[in-house]
PDB file of C-alpha atoms in Angstrom:
ATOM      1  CA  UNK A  24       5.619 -23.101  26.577  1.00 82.00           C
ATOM      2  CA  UNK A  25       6.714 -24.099  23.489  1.00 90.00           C
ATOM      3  CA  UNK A  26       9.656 -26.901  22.964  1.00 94.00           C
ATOM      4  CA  UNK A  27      11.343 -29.479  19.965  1.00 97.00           C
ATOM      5  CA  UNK A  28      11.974 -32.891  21.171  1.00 97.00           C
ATOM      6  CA  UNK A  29      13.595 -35.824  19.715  1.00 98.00           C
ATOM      7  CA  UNK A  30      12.977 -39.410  21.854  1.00 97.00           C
ATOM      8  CA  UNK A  31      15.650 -42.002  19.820  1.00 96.00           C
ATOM      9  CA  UNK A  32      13.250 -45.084  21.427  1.00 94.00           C
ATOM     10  CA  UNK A  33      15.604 -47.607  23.379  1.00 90.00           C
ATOM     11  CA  UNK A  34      14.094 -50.976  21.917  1.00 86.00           C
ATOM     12  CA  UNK A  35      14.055 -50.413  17.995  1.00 91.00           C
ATOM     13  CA  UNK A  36      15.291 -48.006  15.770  1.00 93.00           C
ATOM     14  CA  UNK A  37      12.285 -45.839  15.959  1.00 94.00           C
ATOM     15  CA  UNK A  38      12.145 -42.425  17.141  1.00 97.00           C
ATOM     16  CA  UNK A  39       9.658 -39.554  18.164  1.00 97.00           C
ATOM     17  CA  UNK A  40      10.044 -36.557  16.851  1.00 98.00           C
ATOM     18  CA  UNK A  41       7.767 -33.683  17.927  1.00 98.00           C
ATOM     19  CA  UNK A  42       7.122 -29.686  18.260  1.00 98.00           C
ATOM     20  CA  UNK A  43       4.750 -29.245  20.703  1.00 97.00           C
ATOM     21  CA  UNK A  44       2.925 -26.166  22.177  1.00 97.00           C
ATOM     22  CA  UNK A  45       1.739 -26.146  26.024  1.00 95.00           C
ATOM     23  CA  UNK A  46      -0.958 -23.802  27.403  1.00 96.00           C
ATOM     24  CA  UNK A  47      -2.980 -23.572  30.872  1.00 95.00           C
ATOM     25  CA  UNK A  48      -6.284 -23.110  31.198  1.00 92.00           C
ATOM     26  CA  UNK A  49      -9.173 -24.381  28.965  1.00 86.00           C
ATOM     27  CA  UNK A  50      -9.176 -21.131  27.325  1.00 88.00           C
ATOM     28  CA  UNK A  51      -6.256 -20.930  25.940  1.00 92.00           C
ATOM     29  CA  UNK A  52      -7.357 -24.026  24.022  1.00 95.00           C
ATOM     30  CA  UNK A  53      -8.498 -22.096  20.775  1.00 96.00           C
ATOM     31  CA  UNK A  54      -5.271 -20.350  20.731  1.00 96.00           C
ATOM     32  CA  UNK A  55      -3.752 -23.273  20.441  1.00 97.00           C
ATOM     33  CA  UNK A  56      -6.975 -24.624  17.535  1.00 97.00           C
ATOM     34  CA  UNK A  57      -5.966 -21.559  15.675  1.00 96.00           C
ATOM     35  CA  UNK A  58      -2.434 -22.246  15.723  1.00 96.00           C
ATOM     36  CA  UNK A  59      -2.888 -25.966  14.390  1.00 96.00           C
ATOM     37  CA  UNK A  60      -4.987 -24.011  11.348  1.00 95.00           C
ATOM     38  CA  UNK A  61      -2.229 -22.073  11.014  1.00 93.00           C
ATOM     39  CA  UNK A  62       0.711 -25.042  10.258  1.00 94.00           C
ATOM     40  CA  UNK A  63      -2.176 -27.045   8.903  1.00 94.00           C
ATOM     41  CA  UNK A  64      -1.196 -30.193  10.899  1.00 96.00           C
ATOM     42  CA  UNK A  65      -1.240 -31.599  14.441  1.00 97.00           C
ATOM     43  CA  UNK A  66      -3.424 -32.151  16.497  1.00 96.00           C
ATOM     44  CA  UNK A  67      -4.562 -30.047  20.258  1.00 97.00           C
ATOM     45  CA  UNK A  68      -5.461 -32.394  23.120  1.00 95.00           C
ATOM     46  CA  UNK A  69      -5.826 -32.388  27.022  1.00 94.00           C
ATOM     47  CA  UNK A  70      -2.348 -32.513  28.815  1.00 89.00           C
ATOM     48  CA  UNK A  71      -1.643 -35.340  31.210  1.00 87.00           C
ATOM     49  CA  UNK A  72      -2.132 -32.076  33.733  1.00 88.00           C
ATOM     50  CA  UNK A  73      -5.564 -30.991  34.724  1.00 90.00           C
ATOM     51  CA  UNK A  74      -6.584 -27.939  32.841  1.00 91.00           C
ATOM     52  CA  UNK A  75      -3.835 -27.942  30.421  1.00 95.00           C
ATOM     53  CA  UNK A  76      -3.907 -28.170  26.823  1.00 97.00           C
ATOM     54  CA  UNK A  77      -1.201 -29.113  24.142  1.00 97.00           C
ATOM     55  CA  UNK A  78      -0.157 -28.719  20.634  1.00 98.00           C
ATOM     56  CA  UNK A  79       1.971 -31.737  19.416  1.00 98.00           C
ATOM     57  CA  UNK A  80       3.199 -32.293  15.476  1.00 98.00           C
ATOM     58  CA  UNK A  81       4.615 -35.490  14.901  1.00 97.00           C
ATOM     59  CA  UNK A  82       7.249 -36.733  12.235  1.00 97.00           C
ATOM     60  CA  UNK A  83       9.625 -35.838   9.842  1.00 98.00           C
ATOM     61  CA  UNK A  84       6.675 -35.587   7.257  1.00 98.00           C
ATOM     62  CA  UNK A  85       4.652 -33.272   9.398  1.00 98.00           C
ATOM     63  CA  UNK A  86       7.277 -31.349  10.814  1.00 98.00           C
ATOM     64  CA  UNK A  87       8.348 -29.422   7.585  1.00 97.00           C
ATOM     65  CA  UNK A  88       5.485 -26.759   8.381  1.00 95.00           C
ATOM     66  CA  UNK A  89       7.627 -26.043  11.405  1.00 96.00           C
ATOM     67  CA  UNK A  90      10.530 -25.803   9.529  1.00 97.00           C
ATOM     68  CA  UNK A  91       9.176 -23.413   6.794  1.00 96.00           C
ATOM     69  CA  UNK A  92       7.634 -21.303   9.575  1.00 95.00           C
ATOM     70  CA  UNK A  93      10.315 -20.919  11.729  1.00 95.00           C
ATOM     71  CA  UNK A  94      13.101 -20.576   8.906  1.00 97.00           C
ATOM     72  CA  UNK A  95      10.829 -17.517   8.114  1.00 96.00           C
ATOM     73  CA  UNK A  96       9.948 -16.042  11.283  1.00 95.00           C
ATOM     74  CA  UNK A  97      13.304 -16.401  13.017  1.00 94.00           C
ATOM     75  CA  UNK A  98      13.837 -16.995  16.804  1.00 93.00           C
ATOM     76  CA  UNK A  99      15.895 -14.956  18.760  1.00 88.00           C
ATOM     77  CA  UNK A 100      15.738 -16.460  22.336  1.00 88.00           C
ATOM     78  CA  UNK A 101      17.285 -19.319  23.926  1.00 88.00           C
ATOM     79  CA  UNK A 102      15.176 -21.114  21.304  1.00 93.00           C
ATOM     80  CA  UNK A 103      17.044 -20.512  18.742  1.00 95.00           C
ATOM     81  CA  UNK A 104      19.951 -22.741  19.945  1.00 95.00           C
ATOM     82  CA  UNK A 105      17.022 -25.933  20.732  1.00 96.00           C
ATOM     83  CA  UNK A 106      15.366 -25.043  17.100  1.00 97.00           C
ATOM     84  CA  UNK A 107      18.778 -25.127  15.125  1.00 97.00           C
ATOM     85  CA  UNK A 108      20.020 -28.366  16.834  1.00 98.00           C
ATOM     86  CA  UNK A 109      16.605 -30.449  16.595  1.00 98.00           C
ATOM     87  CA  UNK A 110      16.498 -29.079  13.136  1.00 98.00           C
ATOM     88  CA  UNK A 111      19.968 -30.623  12.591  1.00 98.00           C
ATOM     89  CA  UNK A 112      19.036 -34.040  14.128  1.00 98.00           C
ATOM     90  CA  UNK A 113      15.684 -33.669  12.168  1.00 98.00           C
ATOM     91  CA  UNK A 114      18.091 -34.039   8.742  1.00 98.00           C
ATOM     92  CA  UNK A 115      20.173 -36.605  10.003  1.00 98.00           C
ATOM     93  CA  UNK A 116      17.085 -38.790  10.454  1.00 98.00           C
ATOM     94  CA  UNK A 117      16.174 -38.188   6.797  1.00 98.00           C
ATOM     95  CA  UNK A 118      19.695 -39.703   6.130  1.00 98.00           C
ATOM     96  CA  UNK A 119      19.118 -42.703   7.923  1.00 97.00           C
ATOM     97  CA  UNK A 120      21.820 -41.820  10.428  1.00 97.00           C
ATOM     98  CA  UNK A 121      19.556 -43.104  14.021  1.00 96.00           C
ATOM     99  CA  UNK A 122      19.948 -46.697  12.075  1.00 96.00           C
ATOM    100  CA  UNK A 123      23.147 -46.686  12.683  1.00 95.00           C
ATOM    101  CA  UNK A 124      24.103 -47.918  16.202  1.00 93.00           C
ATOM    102  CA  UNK A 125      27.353 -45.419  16.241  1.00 94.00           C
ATOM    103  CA  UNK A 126      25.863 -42.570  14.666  1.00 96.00           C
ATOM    104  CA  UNK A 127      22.755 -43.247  16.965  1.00 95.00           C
ATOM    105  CA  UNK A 128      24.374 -42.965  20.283  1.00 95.00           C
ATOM    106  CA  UNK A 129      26.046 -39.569  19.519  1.00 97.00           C
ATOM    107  CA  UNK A 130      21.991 -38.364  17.903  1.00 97.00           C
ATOM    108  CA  UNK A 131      20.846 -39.831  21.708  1.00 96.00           C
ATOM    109  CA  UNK A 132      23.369 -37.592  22.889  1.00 96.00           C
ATOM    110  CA  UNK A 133      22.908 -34.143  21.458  1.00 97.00           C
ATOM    111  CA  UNK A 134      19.086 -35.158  21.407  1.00 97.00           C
ATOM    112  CA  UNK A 135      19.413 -34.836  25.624  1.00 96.00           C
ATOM    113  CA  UNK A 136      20.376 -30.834  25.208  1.00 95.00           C
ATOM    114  CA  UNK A 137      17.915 -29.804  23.139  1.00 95.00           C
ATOM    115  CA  UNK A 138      16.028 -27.449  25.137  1.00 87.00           C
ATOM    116  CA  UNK A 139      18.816 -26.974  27.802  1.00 85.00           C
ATOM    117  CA  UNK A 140      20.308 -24.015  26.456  1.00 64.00           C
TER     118      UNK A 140
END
């Protein structure tokens, strides 16, 4: 299971941005390794859930490798719609727009539907 998130944290201005990767079973660890060589960032660790496994990149920074990937190897599910939008919010963080209490509430907003679609 693969999802974007955005997390606009409620006692700063900070936020959590992330792509992460799920997997079950200890196996399906390496797939995950071999993905992480593939974007050439993140990091695979145990899931709060017993034998599961997860990819997570972090940041604006870090999260251009996700970009250029996935601008290149299109999506055609339901993930398109939760890629396009967190890509969206992605750039309006580079503005500077989640310092901005206004412009922050409505970010917290479409934030809450990524990966609803």
């Amino acid at each position: 299971e693969g999802c974007f998130t955005l997390s606009l944290l409620s006692n700063s201005k900070g936020y959590r941005l992330r792509f992460i990767i799920s997997q079950k079973w200890e196996v399906n660890k390496i797939i995950l390794q071999h993905i992480s060589t593939i974007f050439s960032v993140g990091n695979v660790s145990p899931h709060p859930v017993v034998d599961n496994w997860e990819y997570i990149v972090n940041g604006i920074k870090n999260t251009t490798h996700i970009i250029l990937y996935f601008d290149t190897h299109l999506l055609y599910t339901k993930k398109k719609q939760s890629y396009n939008l967190w890509k969206e919010l992605r750039i309006q963080l580079i503005k500077g727009d989640h310092l901005n209490d206004d412009t922050r509430a409505k970010m917290e907003q479409l934030a809450k539907t990524i990966n609803k679609s």
